[in-house]
Short mmCIF file of C-alpha atoms in Angstrom, two decimals:
data_model
loop_
_atom_site.label_atom_id
_atom_site.label_comp_id
_atom_site.label_asym_id
_atom_site.label_seq_id
_atom_site.Cartn_x
_atom_site.Cartn_y
_atom_site.Cartn_z
CA MET A 72 56.30 83.32 75.96
CA SER A 73 59.95 82.47 76.63
CA THR A 74 61.02 78.88 76.00
CA THR A 75 64.24 79.15 77.99
CA THR A 76 64.43 76.35 80.55
CA VAL A 77 65.87 76.48 84.07
CA SER A 78 68.68 74.15 83.07
CA GLU A 79 69.64 76.50 80.23
CA LYS A 80 69.86 79.41 82.66
CA ALA A 81 72.06 77.42 85.03
CA VAL A 82 74.68 76.54 82.43
CA PRO A 83 77.48 79.15 82.39
CA VAL A 84 78.83 80.21 79.05
CA ARG A 85 82.58 79.68 78.73
CA ARG A 86 84.35 82.26 76.68
CA GLY A 87 87.87 82.21 75.36
CA GLY A 88 88.59 78.51 75.92
CA ARG A 89 92.21 77.60 76.44
CA ALA A 90 93.41 80.99 75.22
CA GLY A 91 91.28 82.73 77.84
CA GLY A 92 92.59 80.41 80.54
CA LEU A 93 96.17 81.11 79.52
CA LEU A 94 95.54 84.84 79.52
CA ALA A 95 94.00 84.66 82.99
CA ALA A 96 96.84 82.55 84.36
CA VAL A 97 99.74 84.52 82.89
CA GLY A 98 98.15 87.94 82.67
CA GLY A 99 97.79 90.22 79.68
CA GLN A 100 100.64 92.44 80.86
CA ASN A 101 103.03 89.51 81.16
CA LEU A 102 102.01 88.06 77.79
CA SER A 103 102.73 91.44 76.21
CA LEU A 104 106.17 91.48 77.81
CA ILE A 105 106.86 87.91 76.68
CA GLY A 106 105.88 88.88 73.14
CA ALA A 107 108.05 92.00 73.19
CA LEU A 108 111.00 90.01 74.58
CA ALA A 109 110.59 87.33 71.89
CA VAL A 110 110.52 89.95 69.14
CA MET A 111 113.60 91.68 70.55
CA LEU A 112 115.55 88.43 70.84
CA ALA A 113 114.60 87.48 67.29
CA LEU A 114 115.55 90.92 65.97
CA PHE A 115 118.99 91.12 67.58
CA GLY A 116 119.57 87.41 66.94
CA SER A 117 119.05 87.97 63.23
CA LEU A 118 121.48 90.90 63.28
CA ASN A 119 124.20 89.07 65.19
CA GLY A 120 124.66 85.28 65.20
CA ASN A 121 126.29 85.31 68.65
CA TYR A 122 123.50 87.23 70.35
CA LEU A 123 121.47 84.12 71.23
CA SER A 124 124.49 82.02 72.22
CA TRP A 125 124.51 80.52 75.72
CA THR A 126 127.57 82.62 76.55
CA ASN A 127 125.81 85.87 75.69
CA ILE A 128 122.62 84.79 77.47
CA GLN A 129 124.72 84.36 80.63
CA VAL A 130 126.27 87.78 80.05
CA ILE A 131 122.79 89.33 79.87
CA ALA A 132 121.67 87.44 83.00
CA GLU A 133 124.70 88.59 85.01
CA ALA A 134 124.35 92.16 83.76
CA VAL A 135 120.77 92.47 85.07
CA THR A 136 121.41 90.84 88.44
CA ILE A 137 122.07 94.02 90.40
CA SER A 138 119.23 96.01 88.87
CA GLY A 139 117.05 92.90 89.08
CA VAL A 140 117.30 92.38 92.84
CA LEU A 141 116.57 96.07 93.36
CA ALA A 142 113.61 95.98 90.96
CA VAL A 143 112.08 92.97 92.72
CA VAL A 144 112.03 94.72 96.09
CA GLN A 145 111.18 98.09 94.54
CA THR A 146 108.07 96.23 93.37
CA VAL A 147 107.14 95.55 97.00
CA VAL A 148 107.65 99.21 97.92
CA ILE A 149 105.48 100.38 95.02
CA ILE A 150 102.76 97.83 95.78
CA CYS A 151 102.29 99.32 99.25
CA GLY A 152 102.11 102.84 97.79
CA GLY A 153 105.72 103.92 98.29
CA LEU A 154 108.75 104.64 96.14
CA ASP A 155 112.52 104.71 96.72
CA ILE A 156 114.65 106.83 94.41
CA SER A 157 117.74 106.46 96.59
CA VAL A 158 118.54 102.78 95.91
CA GLY A 159 121.30 103.54 93.40
CA SER A 160 123.12 105.86 95.78
CA GLN A 161 122.62 103.35 98.59
CA ALA A 162 124.19 100.57 96.50
CA GLY A 163 127.22 102.77 95.83
CA LEU A 164 127.55 103.58 99.53
CA TYR A 165 127.39 99.94 100.58
CA SER A 166 129.87 98.99 97.87
CA VAL A 167 132.37 101.45 99.35
CA VAL A 168 131.65 100.34 102.92
CA SER A 169 132.02 96.62 102.17
CA ALA A 170 135.37 97.20 100.42
CA MET A 171 136.73 99.59 103.06
CA VAL A 172 135.83 97.30 105.95
CA PHE A 173 137.34 94.40 104.01
CA THR A 174 140.68 96.15 103.50
CA SER A 175 140.86 97.70 106.98
CA THR A 176 140.24 94.45 108.85
CA GLY A 177 142.85 92.25 107.29
CA SER A 178 140.78 91.04 104.32
CA SER A 179 137.71 89.85 106.23
CA ALA A 180 135.05 89.49 103.52
CA VAL A 181 132.42 88.23 105.96
CA LEU A 182 132.82 91.29 108.19
CA GLY A 183 132.71 93.66 105.23
CA ILE A 184 129.53 92.03 103.93
CA ALA A 185 127.94 91.97 107.40
CA VAL A 186 128.62 95.67 108.04
CA ALA A 187 127.14 96.60 104.66
CA LEU A 188 123.98 94.56 105.34
CA VAL A 189 123.49 96.03 108.82
CA MET A 190 124.05 99.52 107.47
CA GLY A 191 121.52 98.84 104.71
CA ALA A 192 118.88 97.82 107.23
CA ALA A 193 119.58 100.91 109.35
CA VAL A 194 119.39 103.31 106.39
CA GLY A 195 116.18 101.63 105.23
CA VAL A 196 114.64 102.14 108.66
CA LEU A 197 115.77 105.79 108.57
CA ASN A 198 114.04 106.29 105.22
CA GLY A 199 110.89 104.67 106.56
CA VAL A 200 110.86 106.74 109.74
CA ILE A 201 111.32 109.99 107.79
CA ILE A 202 108.44 109.07 105.48
CA VAL A 203 106.08 107.73 108.14
CA TYR A 204 106.71 109.89 111.20
CA GLY A 205 108.20 112.91 109.47
CA ARG A 206 105.18 112.87 107.14
CA VAL A 207 107.44 113.50 104.15
CA ASN A 208 106.36 112.39 100.70
CA ALA A 209 108.26 109.22 99.76
CA THR A 210 109.49 110.70 96.48
CA ILE A 211 110.90 113.80 98.22
CA ALA A 212 112.40 111.84 101.12
CA THR A 213 114.21 109.36 98.92
CA LEU A 214 115.20 112.06 96.42
CA ALA A 215 116.99 113.72 99.33
CA GLY A 216 118.52 110.33 100.13
CA LEU A 217 119.70 110.00 96.53
CA ALA A 218 121.89 113.07 97.02
CA ALA A 219 122.83 112.44 100.66
CA TYR A 220 123.94 108.80 100.35
CA LYS A 221 125.89 109.58 97.20
CA GLY A 222 127.62 112.39 99.08
CA VAL A 223 128.47 110.13 102.01
CA ALA A 224 129.92 107.51 99.65
CA GLN A 225 132.08 110.15 97.98
CA LEU A 226 133.23 111.57 101.32
CA LEU A 227 134.23 108.14 102.62
CA SER A 228 136.05 107.21 99.43
CA ASN A 229 137.26 110.66 98.41
CA GLY A 230 135.46 109.97 95.14
CA ALA A 231 137.75 107.09 94.17
CA ALA A 232 137.43 103.30 94.02
CA GLN A 233 138.37 101.63 97.29
CA GLY A 234 140.43 98.50 97.90
CA TYR A 235 140.84 95.35 95.86
CA VAL A 236 138.68 92.39 96.83
CA LEU A 237 139.31 89.76 94.17
CA ASN A 238 142.19 88.31 96.16
CA ASN A 239 139.53 86.87 98.46
CA SER A 240 137.72 83.60 97.77
CA VAL A 241 134.31 84.88 98.93
CA PHE A 242 134.24 87.82 96.53
CA VAL A 243 135.71 85.68 93.75
CA PHE A 244 132.93 83.14 94.30
CA LEU A 245 130.29 85.87 94.14
CA SER A 246 131.70 87.37 90.96
CA ARG A 247 132.89 84.31 89.03
CA GLY A 248 131.44 81.23 90.71
CA LYS A 249 128.82 78.98 89.14
CA ILE A 250 126.24 76.57 90.51
CA ALA A 251 124.60 74.12 88.07
CA ALA A 252 126.04 76.04 85.11
CA LEU A 253 124.50 79.33 86.25
CA PRO A 254 126.52 82.21 87.73
CA VAL A 255 126.18 82.69 91.50
CA MET A 256 124.92 86.23 90.97
CA VAL A 257 122.02 84.91 88.91
CA TRP A 258 121.16 82.41 91.68
CA ILE A 259 121.06 85.30 94.16
CA LEU A 260 118.50 87.07 91.95
CA ILE A 261 116.47 83.86 91.68
CA VAL A 262 116.45 83.33 95.46
CA VAL A 263 115.45 86.95 96.17
CA ALA A 264 112.71 86.83 93.53
CA LEU A 265 111.28 83.52 94.79
CA ALA A 266 111.29 84.69 98.41
CA VAL A 267 109.49 87.93 97.55
CA HIS A 268 107.01 86.14 95.25
CA VAL A 269 106.08 83.66 97.99
CA MET A 270 105.70 86.49 100.52
CA LEU A 271 103.44 88.52 98.25
CA LYS A 272 101.30 85.66 96.94
CA TYR A 273 100.99 83.20 99.81
CA THR A 274 101.30 85.07 103.11
CA ASP A 275 99.21 87.48 105.16
CA ILE A 276 102.08 89.95 104.92
CA GLY A 277 101.69 90.08 101.14
CA ARG A 278 97.92 90.45 101.32
CA ASN A 279 98.31 93.28 103.82
CA LEU A 280 100.83 95.06 101.58
CA TYR A 281 98.39 94.97 98.66
CA ALA A 282 95.66 96.23 100.99
CA ILE A 283 97.80 99.15 102.16
CA GLY A 284 98.59 100.19 98.60
CA GLY A 285 95.05 99.69 97.39
CA ASN A 286 93.31 101.64 100.14
CA ASP A 287 95.31 102.69 103.18
CA THR A 288 92.24 104.01 105.00
CA ALA A 289 90.43 100.68 104.71
CA ALA A 290 93.62 98.86 105.68
CA ARG A 291 93.96 100.97 108.82
CA LEU A 292 90.32 100.36 109.76
CA ALA A 293 90.96 96.63 109.26
CA GLY A 294 93.63 96.80 111.96
CA ILE A 295 96.73 96.62 109.76
CA ALA A 296 99.74 98.34 111.37
CA ILE A 297 100.54 100.45 108.31
CA ASN A 298 103.44 102.38 109.84
CA LYS A 299 105.25 99.21 110.87
CA TYR A 300 104.73 97.65 107.47
CA LEU A 301 106.08 100.69 105.63
CA ILE A 302 109.19 100.93 107.81
CA ALA A 303 109.80 97.20 107.41
CA VAL A 304 109.46 97.43 103.62
CA TYR A 305 111.97 100.29 103.37
CA SER A 306 114.30 98.38 105.67
CA LEU A 307 114.02 95.35 103.39
CA LEU A 308 114.88 97.50 100.39
CA GLY A 309 117.88 98.86 102.29
CA VAL A 310 119.14 95.33 102.93
CA VAL A 311 118.69 94.37 99.27
CA ALA A 312 120.44 97.61 98.22
CA ALA A 313 123.33 96.41 100.39
CA VAL A 314 123.26 93.06 98.57
CA ALA A 315 123.40 95.01 95.29
CA GLY A 316 126.35 97.03 96.60
CA ILE A 317 128.20 93.87 97.64
CA LEU A 318 127.61 92.32 94.21
CA LEU A 319 128.85 95.53 92.61
CA THR A 320 132.03 95.30 94.69
CA ALA A 321 132.52 91.67 93.68
CA ARG A 322 131.87 92.36 90.00
CA THR A 323 134.21 95.37 89.73
CA GLY A 324 136.80 94.14 92.25
CA SER A 325 136.62 97.27 94.41
CA GLY A 326 134.27 99.61 96.23
CA GLN A 327 132.61 101.97 93.75
CA PRO A 328 131.03 105.19 95.09
CA THR A 329 129.22 106.00 91.82
CA SER A 330 130.46 103.88 88.91
CA GLY A 331 128.04 101.04 88.29
CA SER A 332 125.39 102.33 90.69
CA GLU A 333 124.23 105.50 88.94
CA GLY A 334 120.95 104.92 87.17
CA LEU A 335 119.97 101.84 89.19
CA GLU A 336 117.02 103.74 90.67
CA LEU A 337 115.67 104.50 87.18
CA GLN A 338 116.20 100.90 86.08
CA SER A 339 114.42 99.46 89.12
CA ILE A 340 111.43 101.79 88.85
CA THR A 341 111.17 101.32 85.08
CA ALA A 342 111.24 97.53 85.43
CA ALA A 343 108.57 97.58 88.14
CA ALA A 344 106.30 99.93 86.18
CA LEU A 345 106.84 98.10 82.90
CA GLY A 346 106.13 94.83 84.73
CA GLY A 347 102.65 95.98 85.72
CA CYS A 348 103.08 97.80 89.05
CA ALA A 349 100.60 100.61 89.52
CA LEU A 350 102.64 103.58 90.75
CA LYS A 351 99.75 104.52 93.04
CA GLY A 352 100.04 101.14 94.74
CA GLY A 353 97.95 98.04 95.21
CA LYS A 354 98.94 96.24 92.02
CA GLY A 355 101.99 94.40 90.71
CA GLY A 356 103.98 91.20 90.98
CA VAL A 357 107.43 89.70 90.77
CA GLY A 358 106.82 87.79 87.52
CA GLY A 359 106.09 90.91 85.49
CA THR A 360 109.03 92.75 87.02
CA LEU A 361 111.45 89.95 86.13
CA LEU A 362 110.17 89.88 82.55
CA ALA A 363 110.70 93.64 82.34
CA VAL A 364 114.21 93.26 83.78
CA ALA A 365 114.97 90.66 81.11
CA LEU A 366 113.52 92.93 78.41
CA LEU A 367 115.66 95.88 79.51
CA GLY A 368 118.75 93.69 79.76
CA ALA A 369 118.20 92.20 76.32
CA LEU A 370 117.72 95.68 74.86
CA GLU A 371 120.86 97.07 76.49
CA ASN A 372 122.97 94.09 75.42
CA GLY A 373 121.59 94.20 71.88
CA LEU A 374 122.41 97.89 71.51
CA THR A 375 125.90 97.25 72.86
CA VAL A 376 126.52 94.27 70.56
CA GLU A 377 125.42 96.33 67.57
CA GLY A 378 127.77 99.15 68.57
CA ILE A 379 124.98 101.68 69.09
CA ASN A 380 125.86 104.68 71.26
CA ALA A 381 125.35 103.79 74.94
CA PHE A 382 123.48 107.07 75.50
CA TRP A 383 120.57 105.62 73.52
CA GLN A 384 120.12 103.09 76.33
CA ASN A 385 119.08 105.90 78.68
CA VAL A 386 116.74 107.27 76.04
CA ALA A 387 115.16 103.82 75.64
CA GLN A 388 114.70 103.36 79.40
CA GLY A 389 113.05 106.77 79.75
CA ALA A 390 110.76 106.08 76.81
CA LEU A 391 109.76 102.69 78.19
CA LEU A 392 108.93 104.23 81.58
CA VAL A 393 106.66 106.80 79.92
CA VAL A 394 104.99 104.08 77.84
CA ALA A 395 104.40 101.96 80.95
CA VAL A 396 102.78 104.84 82.84
CA VAL A 397 100.64 105.84 79.85
CA ILE A 398 99.37 102.25 79.55
CA GLN A 399 98.55 102.20 83.27
CA GLN A 400 96.60 105.45 83.02
CA ARG A 401 94.63 104.21 80.02
CA ARG A 402 93.78 100.94 81.74
CA SER A 403 92.73 102.69 84.95
CA GLY A 404 90.21 104.80 83.05
CA GLU A 405 91.25 107.98 84.86
CA ARG A 406 90.58 111.30 83.15
CA ALA A 407 93.68 112.80 81.57
CA VAL A 408 94.87 115.94 83.37
CA GLY A 409 93.79 119.10 81.59
CA LEU A 410 91.58 117.30 79.07
CA PRO A 411 87.80 116.84 79.06
CA GLY A 412 86.46 113.51 80.33
#
């Protein structure tokens, strides 16, 4: 006969203690990224004494700002089951537009920035409408946009840098200004990241986005206006791509149709996937994406400081994207294509 008492059955068994609580709060994915970042910083710091200096840390932070703001909002798009491969071309287009409007209107930085932001929202809506009402796969639709927006930027600029904006206090402030010892560009990334994090974690909008990505059929039956959400999300990404384009203009001093914007789509998607976003939707967060952005930035800066060929940076990014997707597939428990279960 069993001697187990009722009180013994009612007492839950705690496993893991403080370590388990930390893992639950931070997340295994994020802890892995923190560990990888720490190892990378220690490695490059041991190879070069200036790598961990405050000056170089600021250089890394500024360098990842543009890709960072795109990665944060790319995270939102992926969470709801979408993808945008055109963000790099969009950033180049808005960089050209902001500079051209600036120079053609008597150096009006505010007007140049405003036109770029409005255009970003409009192009984002166009992408969303094509995907939702044209019933075009998001990857195909935005792949077409990758080519089209790049072409428009080159047509407008004749393939050359446009204008010079660093004779204007607004652009100078964006590129060189500091607030509380941090560059303005870094503050912009912080503000965008905080706003998106709050939206995803603490609002009905965020919960609905996760629901759409997790199971769009159930979300539709629950009364969520999926089409409106998707168009709004792509519009948001268009606006943030415009912000990225404006920052690119401020950083380089002129409108750049391709230089500085090529590869941003790969960086944003890699950061989101490496940060824990499930490419099928329904999973992900800003914290993991920011850690992945920092990891990629630290890697790129370390390779540059050590004088390693810049082409290896692209190899590293591609490898990290594959690793992130492989880890996702293993964790999901899905059967590998072409292999027995």
